[in-house]
CSV table of C-alpha atoms and ligand atoms in Angstrom, one decimal:
chain,number,residue,atom,x,y,z
A,1,MET,CA,52.2,28.7,-22.2
A,2,LEU,CA,48.6,27.4,-22.5
A,3,GLU,CA,46.5,28.7,-19.6
A,4,THR,CA,44.4,25.5,-19.2
A,5,LYS,CA,42.5,27.0,-16.3
A,6,SER,CA,40.7,29.5,-18.5
A,7,PHE,CA,39.5,26.8,-21.0
A,8,THR,CA,35.9,26.9,-21.9
A,9,PRO,CA,34.1,24.6,-24.4
A,10,THR,CA,34.2,27.5,-27.0
A,11,ARG,CA,37.9,28.0,-26.5
A,12,ILE,CA,38.7,24.3,-26.7
A,13,ALA,CA,36.6,24.1,-29.9
A,14,PHE,CA,38.3,27.1,-31.4
A,15,LEU,CA,41.8,25.9,-30.6
A,16,ASN,CA,41.1,22.4,-31.9
A,17,ALA,CA,39.4,23.7,-35.1
A,18,SER,CA,42.2,26.2,-35.8
A,19,ILE,CA,44.9,23.5,-35.5
A,20,ILE,CA,43.0,21.0,-37.8
A,21,ALA,CA,42.1,23.8,-40.2
A,22,LEU,CA,45.7,25.0,-40.4
A,23,LEU,CA,47.0,21.5,-41.1
A,24,GLY,CA,44.2,21.0,-43.7
A,25,PHE,CA,45.1,24.3,-45.3
A,26,LEU,CA,48.9,23.4,-45.5
A,27,LEU,CA,48.2,19.8,-46.8
A,28,SER,CA,45.7,21.0,-49.4
A,29,LEU,CA,48.0,23.8,-50.6
A,30,LEU,CA,50.8,21.3,-51.0
A,31,SER,CA,48.6,18.9,-53.0
A,32,TRP,CA,46.3,21.3,-55.0
A,33,ARG,CA,48.6,24.3,-55.2
A,34,ASN,CA,45.5,26.4,-55.3
A,35,PHE,CA,45.4,29.1,-52.5
A,36,THR,CA,41.8,30.1,-52.8
A,37,LEU,CA,40.5,26.6,-52.9
A,38,SER,CA,42.7,25.5,-49.9
A,39,LEU,CA,41.5,28.5,-47.9
A,40,LEU,CA,37.9,27.7,-48.7
A,41,GLY,CA,38.4,24.0,-47.8
A,42,SER,CA,40.2,24.8,-44.5
A,43,PHE,CA,37.4,27.3,-43.6
A,44,LEU,CA,34.9,24.5,-44.1
A,45,ILE,CA,37.0,22.2,-41.9
A,46,PHE,CA,37.3,24.9,-39.3
A,47,SER,CA,33.5,25.4,-39.1
A,48,VAL,CA,32.7,21.8,-38.9
A,49,CYS,CA,35.4,21.1,-36.3
A,50,PHE,CA,34.5,24.1,-34.3
A,51,PHE,CA,30.8,23.3,-33.9
A,52,LEU,CA,31.3,19.6,-33.5
A,53,THR,CA,33.9,19.9,-30.8
A,54,LYS,CA,31.9,22.6,-29.0
A,55,TYR,CA,28.8,20.4,-29.0
A,56,LEU,CA,30.7,17.3,-27.9
A,57,VAL,CA,32.6,19.0,-25.1
A,58,GLU,CA,29.4,20.7,-23.8
A,59,GLN,CA,27.6,17.4,-23.9
A,60,PHE,CA,30.3,15.8,-22.0
A,61,VAL,CA,30.5,18.5,-19.4
A,62,ASN,CA,26.8,18.7,-19.0
A,63,ARG,CA,26.5,14.9,-18.4
A,64,ARG,CA,29.2,15.2,-15.7
A,65,VAL,CA,27.5,18.3,-14.2
A,66,LYS,CA,24.1,16.6,-14.2
A,67,LEU,CA,25.6,13.8,-12.2
A,68,ILE,CA,26.9,16.4,-9.6
A,69,TYR,CA,23.5,18.0,-9.4
A,70,LYS,CA,21.8,14.7,-8.9
A,71,PHE,CA,24.4,14.0,-6.2
A,72,ILE,CA,23.9,17.3,-4.4
A,73,HIS,CA,20.2,17.0,-4.5
A,74,GLN,CA,20.4,13.3,-3.6
A,75,THR,CA,17.3,12.4,-5.5
A,76,LYS,CA,16.2,10.6,-8.5
A,77,ALA,CA,15.2,13.3,-10.9
A,78,SER,CA,11.7,14.6,-10.2
A,79,LYS,CA,9.7,16.3,-12.9
A,80,ARG,CA,11.0,19.7,-11.9
A,81,GLU,CA,14.6,18.5,-11.9
A,82,ASP,CA,14.0,16.7,-15.2
A,83,PHE,CA,12.9,20.0,-16.6
A,84,PHE,CA,15.9,21.7,-15.0
A,85,ASN,CA,18.3,19.1,-16.4
A,86,LYS,CA,16.9,19.2,-19.9
A,87,ASN,CA,16.2,22.9,-20.3
A,88,ILE,CA,18.1,25.0,-17.9
A,89,LEU,CA,21.3,23.2,-17.1
A,90,PRO,CA,22.6,23.0,-20.6
A,91,LYS,CA,22.3,26.8,-20.8
A,92,GLN,CA,24.1,27.4,-17.5
A,93,SER,CA,27.7,28.4,-17.8
A,94,LEU,CA,30.2,26.5,-15.8
A,95,ASP,CA,30.7,29.6,-13.7
A,96,GLU,CA,27.0,29.5,-12.8
A,97,VAL,CA,27.3,25.9,-11.9
A,98,THR,CA,30.3,26.6,-9.7
A,99,GLU,CA,28.3,29.3,-8.0
A,100,ASP,CA,25.4,26.9,-7.4
A,101,VAL,CA,27.6,24.3,-6.0
A,102,LEU,CA,29.4,26.8,-3.7
A,103,GLN,CA,26.0,28.0,-2.5
A,104,TRP,CA,24.9,24.5,-1.8
A,105,SER,CA,28.0,23.7,0.2
A,106,ASP,CA,27.6,26.9,2.2
A,107,GLN,CA,24.0,25.9,3.0
A,108,ARG,CA,25.1,22.4,4.1
A,109,LYS,CA,27.8,24.0,6.3
A,110,ASN,CA,25.2,26.1,8.0
A,111,GLU,CA,22.9,23.2,8.5
A,112,ILE,CA,25.7,21.2,10.0
A,113,GLU,CA,26.6,24.0,12.4
A,114,ILE,CA,23.0,24.3,13.5
A,115,LEU,CA,22.8,20.6,14.1
A,116,GLU,CA,26.1,20.6,16.1
A,117,ARG,CA,24.9,23.5,18.2
A,118,ASN,CA,21.6,21.7,18.9
A,119,GLU,CA,23.5,18.6,19.8
A,120,GLN,CA,25.6,20.6,22.3
A,121,PHE,CA,22.4,22.2,23.6
A,122,ARG,CA,20.8,18.9,24.0
A,123,LYS,CA,23.8,17.5,25.9
A,124,GLU,CA,23.9,20.4,28.3
A,125,PHE,CA,20.2,20.2,28.8
A,126,LEU,CA,20.4,16.5,29.7
A,127,GLN,CA,23.3,17.1,32.0
A,128,ASN,CA,21.5,19.9,33.8
A,129,LEU,CA,18.3,17.9,33.9
A,130,SER,CA,19.9,14.8,35.5
A,131,HIS,CA,21.7,17.1,38.0
A,132,GLU,CA,18.5,18.9,38.9
A,133,PHE,CA,16.7,15.5,39.4
A,134,LYS,CA,19.5,14.0,41.3
A,135,THR,CA,19.7,16.6,44.2
A,136,PRO,CA,16.1,16.1,45.5
A,137,ALA,CA,16.0,12.4,44.6
A,138,PHE,CA,19.1,11.7,46.6
A,139,ALA,CA,17.9,13.9,49.5
A,140,ILE,CA,14.6,11.9,49.7
A,141,GLN,CA,16.5,8.6,49.6
A,142,GLY,CA,18.8,9.9,52.4
A,143,TYR,CA,16.0,10.9,54.7
A,144,LEU,CA,14.0,7.7,54.1
A,145,GLU,CA,17.1,5.6,54.6
A,146,THR,CA,17.8,7.3,57.9
A,147,LEU,CA,14.2,6.9,59.0
A,148,ILE,CA,14.1,3.2,58.0
A,149,GLY,CA,17.4,2.8,59.8
A,150,GLY,CA,15.8,3.6,63.1
A,151,ALA,CA,15.2,7.4,63.1
A,152,ILE,CA,11.5,6.7,62.7
A,153,GLU,CA,11.4,5.8,66.4
A,154,ASN,CA,13.1,9.0,67.4
A,155,PRO,CA,10.3,11.5,68.1
A,156,GLU,CA,12.8,14.4,67.9
A,157,VAL,CA,13.7,13.9,64.3
A,158,ASN,CA,11.2,11.7,62.6
A,159,ARG,CA,8.7,14.4,61.7
A,160,LYS,CA,11.4,16.7,60.6
A,161,PHE,CA,13.0,14.1,58.3
A,162,LEU,CA,9.6,13.2,56.9
A,163,GLY,CA,8.9,16.9,56.3
A,164,ASN,CA,12.3,17.3,54.5
A,165,ALA,CA,11.6,14.3,52.3
A,166,PHE,CA,8.2,15.8,51.5
A,167,ASN,CA,9.7,19.2,50.6
A,168,ASN,CA,12.0,17.4,48.2
A,169,THR,CA,9.2,15.6,46.5
A,170,GLU,CA,7.5,19.0,46.1
A,171,ARG,CA,10.7,20.2,44.5
A,172,LEU,CA,10.7,17.3,42.1
A,173,ILE,CA,7.1,17.9,41.2
A,174,HIS,CA,7.8,21.6,40.6
A,175,LEU,CA,10.7,20.6,38.4
A,176,ILE,CA,8.5,18.2,36.4
A,177,ASN,CA,5.7,20.8,36.0
A,178,ASP,CA,8.2,23.5,34.8
A,179,LEU,CA,9.8,21.0,32.4
A,180,ASP,CA,6.4,20.1,31.1
A,181,GLU,CA,5.6,23.8,30.6
A,182,ILE,CA,8.8,24.6,28.8
A,183,THR,CA,8.6,21.6,26.5
A,184,LYS,CA,5.1,22.6,25.5
A,185,LEU,CA,6.2,26.2,24.9
A,186,GLU,CA,9.3,25.2,23.0
A,187,SER,CA,7.4,22.8,20.7
A,188,GLY,CA,5.4,25.9,19.7
A,189,LYS,CA,2.2,23.8,20.0
A,190,GLN,CA,0.6,25.9,22.7
A,191,GLU,CA,-2.0,28.3,21.6
A,192,LEU,CA,-2.4,31.7,23.2
A,193,HIS,CA,-5.9,32.4,24.5
A,194,LEU,CA,-6.0,36.2,24.1
A,195,GLN,CA,-8.4,38.2,26.2
A,196,GLN,CA,-8.8,41.7,27.5
A,197,PHE,CA,-8.1,42.3,31.2
A,198,VAL,CA,-6.9,45.0,33.5
A,199,ILE,CA,-3.2,44.4,34.1
A,200,GLN,CA,-3.2,46.1,37.5
A,201,ASP,CA,-5.9,43.7,38.7
A,202,LEU,CA,-3.9,40.7,37.7
A,203,ILE,CA,-0.8,42.1,39.4
A,204,GLN,CA,-2.8,42.6,42.6
A,205,GLU,CA,-4.1,39.1,42.5
A,206,VAL,CA,-0.6,37.7,42.2
A,207,PHE,CA,0.6,39.9,45.1
A,208,GLU,CA,-2.2,38.4,47.2
A,209,SER,CA,-1.5,34.8,46.1
A,210,LEU,CA,2.1,35.3,47.3
A,211,SER,CA,1.3,37.1,50.5
A,212,PHE,CA,2.3,34.2,52.7
A,213,LYS,CA,5.8,34.6,51.3
A,214,THR,CA,5.9,38.4,51.6
A,215,LYS,CA,4.7,38.2,55.2
A,216,SER,CA,7.3,35.7,56.2
A,217,LYS,CA,10.1,38.1,55.0
A,218,ASN,CA,8.1,41.3,55.9
A,219,ILE,CA,8.3,42.5,52.3
A,220,HIS,CA,6.0,45.3,51.2
A,221,CYS,CA,4.3,44.9,47.8
A,222,GLY,CA,2.7,47.7,45.9
A,223,PHE,CA,2.3,49.9,42.9
A,224,LYS,CA,4.7,52.7,41.9
A,225,LYS,CA,3.1,56.1,42.0
A,226,GLY,CA,1.4,57.0,38.7
A,227,SER,CA,0.8,53.3,37.8
A,228,GLU,CA,-2.6,53.0,39.4
A,229,GLN,CA,-4.8,54.0,36.5
A,230,PRO,CA,-6.3,50.8,35.1
A,231,ILE,CA,-5.0,49.8,31.7
A,232,LEU,CA,-6.7,47.1,29.5
A,233,VAL,CA,-4.3,44.7,27.8
A,234,LEU,CA,-4.8,42.0,25.2
A,235,ALA,CA,-2.9,38.9,26.2
A,236,ASP,CA,-3.2,35.3,27.5
A,237,LYS,CA,-4.2,36.1,31.1
A,238,GLU,CA,-3.2,32.8,32.6
A,239,LYS,CA,0.2,32.8,30.9
A,240,ILE,CA,0.8,36.4,32.0
A,241,ARG,CA,-0.2,35.3,35.5
A,242,GLN,CA,2.6,32.7,35.3
A,243,VAL,CA,5.1,35.4,34.2
A,244,LEU,CA,4.1,37.8,37.0
A,245,THR,CA,4.1,35.0,39.6
A,246,ASN,CA,7.6,34.0,38.7
A,247,LEU,CA,8.9,37.6,38.6
A,248,ILE,CA,7.3,38.6,41.9
A,249,ASP,CA,8.3,35.2,43.5
A,250,ASN,CA,11.9,35.9,42.4
A,251,ALA,CA,11.7,39.5,43.7
A,252,ILE,CA,10.6,38.1,47.1
A,253,LYS,CA,13.1,35.1,47.1
A,254,TYR,CA,16.0,37.3,46.2
A,255,GLY,CA,14.8,40.3,48.1
A,256,ASN,CA,15.9,41.4,51.5
A,257,TYR,CA,14.0,41.1,54.7
A,258,ASP,CA,11.8,44.2,55.3
A,259,GLY,CA,12.3,45.1,51.6
A,260,LYS,CA,9.9,46.1,49.0
A,261,VAL,CA,8.6,44.9,45.7
A,262,GLU,CA,7.1,47.5,43.3
A,263,ALA,CA,5.1,47.1,40.2
A,264,SER,CA,5.0,49.9,37.6
A,265,VAL,CA,2.8,50.1,34.5
A,266,TYR,CA,3.7,52.6,31.7
A,267,LYS,CA,2.2,53.4,28.3
A,268,THR,CA,5.2,53.2,25.9
A,269,ASP,CA,3.3,54.2,22.8
A,270,ASP,CA,-0.3,53.9,21.3
A,271,VAL,CA,0.1,50.1,20.9
A,272,ASN,CA,2.2,48.8,23.7
A,273,MET,CA,2.8,49.1,27.3
A,274,LEU,CA,5.6,48.2,29.7
A,275,ILE,CA,5.2,46.4,33.0
A,276,GLU,CA,8.1,46.4,35.5
A,277,ILE,CA,8.6,44.4,38.7
A,278,SER,CA,11.4,46.0,40.9
A,279,ASP,CA,12.9,44.9,44.1
A,280,ASN,CA,15.6,46.2,46.4
A,281,GLY,CA,17.2,42.8,47.0
A,282,ILE,CA,20.5,41.2,46.3
A,283,GLY,CA,20.6,42.1,42.6
A,284,VAL,CA,22.4,40.2,39.8
A,285,ALA,CA,26.1,40.8,38.9
A,286,GLU,CA,26.7,42.1,35.4
A,287,GLU,CA,28.4,38.9,34.2
A,288,HIS,CA,25.3,36.9,34.8
A,289,LEU,CA,22.8,39.3,33.2
A,290,PRO,CA,23.1,38.1,29.6
A,291,ARG,CA,22.5,34.5,30.6
A,292,ILE,CA,19.8,34.9,33.2
A,293,PHE,CA,16.9,33.9,30.9
A,294,GLU,CA,18.6,30.6,29.9
A,295,ARG,CA,17.2,27.3,31.0
A,296,PHE,CA,18.6,26.2,34.4
A,297,TYR,CA,20.8,29.3,34.7
A,298,ARG,CA,21.1,30.4,38.2
A,299,THR,CA,23.6,32.7,39.8
A,300,ASP,CA,25.9,31.3,42.5
A,301,TYR,CA,23.6,32.8,45.1
A,302,GLY,CA,20.5,31.1,43.5
A,303,ARG,CA,22.4,27.8,43.6
A,304,SER,CA,24.1,27.8,46.9
A,305,ARG,CA,21.3,29.1,49.0
A,306,ASN,CA,19.1,26.4,47.4
A,307,ILE,CA,16.0,28.6,47.8
A,308,GLY,CA,14.0,26.0,46.0
A,309,GLY,CA,13.9,27.3,42.4
A,310,THR,CA,14.4,25.1,39.3
A,311,GLY,CA,16.2,27.8,37.3
A,312,LEU,CA,13.5,27.4,34.6
A,313,GLY,CA,11.2,30.3,35.7
A,314,LEU,CA,12.8,33.1,33.7
A,315,ALA,CA,13.2,30.8,30.6
A,316,ILE,CA,9.5,30.1,30.8
A,317,CYS,CA,8.7,33.9,31.2
A,318,LYS,CA,10.8,34.7,28.1
A,319,HIS,CA,9.0,32.0,26.1
A,320,ILE,CA,5.6,33.3,27.1
A,321,ILE,CA,6.4,36.9,26.4
A,322,GLU,CA,8.1,36.1,23.0
A,323,ALA,CA,5.1,34.0,22.1
A,324,HIS,CA,3.1,37.2,22.5
A,325,GLY,CA,5.5,38.9,20.1
A,326,GLN,CA,6.8,41.1,22.9
A,327,ILE,CA,10.1,41.5,24.8
A,328,ILE,CA,11.4,40.9,28.3
A,329,HIS,CA,14.5,42.5,29.8
A,330,VAL,CA,16.4,43.0,33.1
A,331,ARG,CA,18.3,45.8,34.8
A,332,SER,CA,20.1,45.0,38.0
A,333,LYS,CA,22.9,46.2,40.3
A,334,PRO,CA,24.3,43.9,43.1
A,335,GLY,CA,23.3,45.2,46.5
A,336,ILE,CA,20.8,47.7,45.0
A,337,GLY,CA,18.1,45.6,43.4
A,338,SER,CA,16.7,44.3,40.1
A,339,THR,CA,14.0,45.4,37.7
A,340,PHE,CA,12.4,42.9,35.3
A,341,GLY,CA,10.3,44.5,32.6
A,342,PHE,CA,8.2,43.2,29.8
A,343,THR,CA,5.9,44.7,27.1
A,344,LEU,CA,2.4,43.8,26.3
A,345,ALA,CA,-0.1,44.9,23.7
A,346,LYS,CA,-2.7,47.5,24.9
A,347,SER,CA,-6.3,46.7,24.2
A,348,ASN,CA,-7.7,49.6,22.3
A,349,SER,CA,-11.4,48.8,22.6
B,401,ADP,N1,14.8,39.5,41.4
B,401,ADP,C1,15.9,38.9,41.4
B,401,ADP,N2,17.0,39.3,42.1
B,401,ADP,C2,18.2,38.7,42.1
B,401,ADP,N3,18.4,37.6,41.3
B,401,ADP,C3,17.4,37.1,40.5
B,401,ADP,C4,16.1,37.7,40.5
B,401,ADP,N4,15.4,37.0,39.7
B,401,ADP,C5,16.1,36.0,39.2
B,401,ADP,N5,17.4,36.1,39.7
B,401,ADP,C6,18.5,35.1,39.4
B,401,ADP,O1,18.1,34.5,38.2
B,401,ADP,C7,18.2,33.1,38.3
B,401,ADP,C8,17.1,32.5,37.4
B,401,ADP,O2,15.8,32.8,37.9
B,401,ADP,P1,14.6,31.7,37.6
B,401,ADP,O3,14.8,31.3,36.2
B,401,ADP,O4,13.3,32.3,38.0
B,401,ADP,O5,15.1,30.5,38.5
B,401,ADP,P2,14.8,30.2,40.0
B,401,ADP,O6,13.8,31.2,40.6
B,401,ADP,O7,14.1,28.9,40.0
B,401,ADP,O8,16.1,30.2,40.7
B,401,ADP,C9,17.9,32.9,39.8
B,401,ADP,O9,18.4,31.7,40.3
B,401,ADP,C10,18.7,34.1,40.4
B,401,ADP,O10,20.0,33.7,40.5
B,402,MG,MG1,12.0,31.8,39.7
């Protein structure tokens, strides 16, 4: 049986030339009755047939393959492709062409997968977004409706309802600001303004800026023993302030009354250092830990108690730290507390 799958232009040419040469040999032997002359003649026929067929088959295949290449590149031939079509393609074996096409199709498959994942991401993002906007917007509408409906005359509730409506507008603004921030960070357009500063001073400033919250829950903020020696870091100070503010704010929000928030600063090696913010609050269950830095991700507790967060804080922290080429991580145990840590580059001057 002829194994047509393993046909190559050379094999086709060889088979074709052999059959014609054999027939030519038999015919010429019958008519000339001269063995040597017939053999010579058929050898000539074989050579001409072999090279002609090989050339024509290759031309035919190349023309078809060129069409496929043009199709997969979806372009009119540019100069580079012209060169490729004229000089490289004819020399490529069909196996190489198959390899090329397979590679191309793999690439396309990957691209489609990425697009599909992005599309899914975008859908989830929009769903979350509309949900996050709806809650405060409906609350404002509810309070205002009740006030307009007569509650404005009731001195017992009118201020309270107005206050609630105001708190919800604050929540909306907070959400818009966070969204603005994360969009800027994700577009990668934000530049870092690196400067040297003492990390402990910045942590202290953030502790002080949040003191009204710590006081209301009687939470004690301070440094862990051994972390007091001032260390200069090289980073975008305002962005790191944002990271620390969110981590310490979380530590207070999800911390217990009369609890404590502790900052520690360690030198990890000659280049980097590690900053950790620990609390002895409610902690995070293990199943939530891998997702906690995702946009809008909040544990059931963070959601149900409605403590006022947008669920974007940790996502923003992660973006900022990664933009510095550093890492952020979390360790936590429910009922015991959480430790969020991130690395920063030490300033060596
Ligand atoms: N220190 C912490 N202790 C316990 N849970 C935390 C802590 N920090 C963050 N979380 C959990 O991670 C979620 C995401 O935090 P974040 O992105 O800052 O959002 P937000 O503070 O707006 O809720 C929170 O809703 C909370 O469930
Ligand atoms: Mg937060």
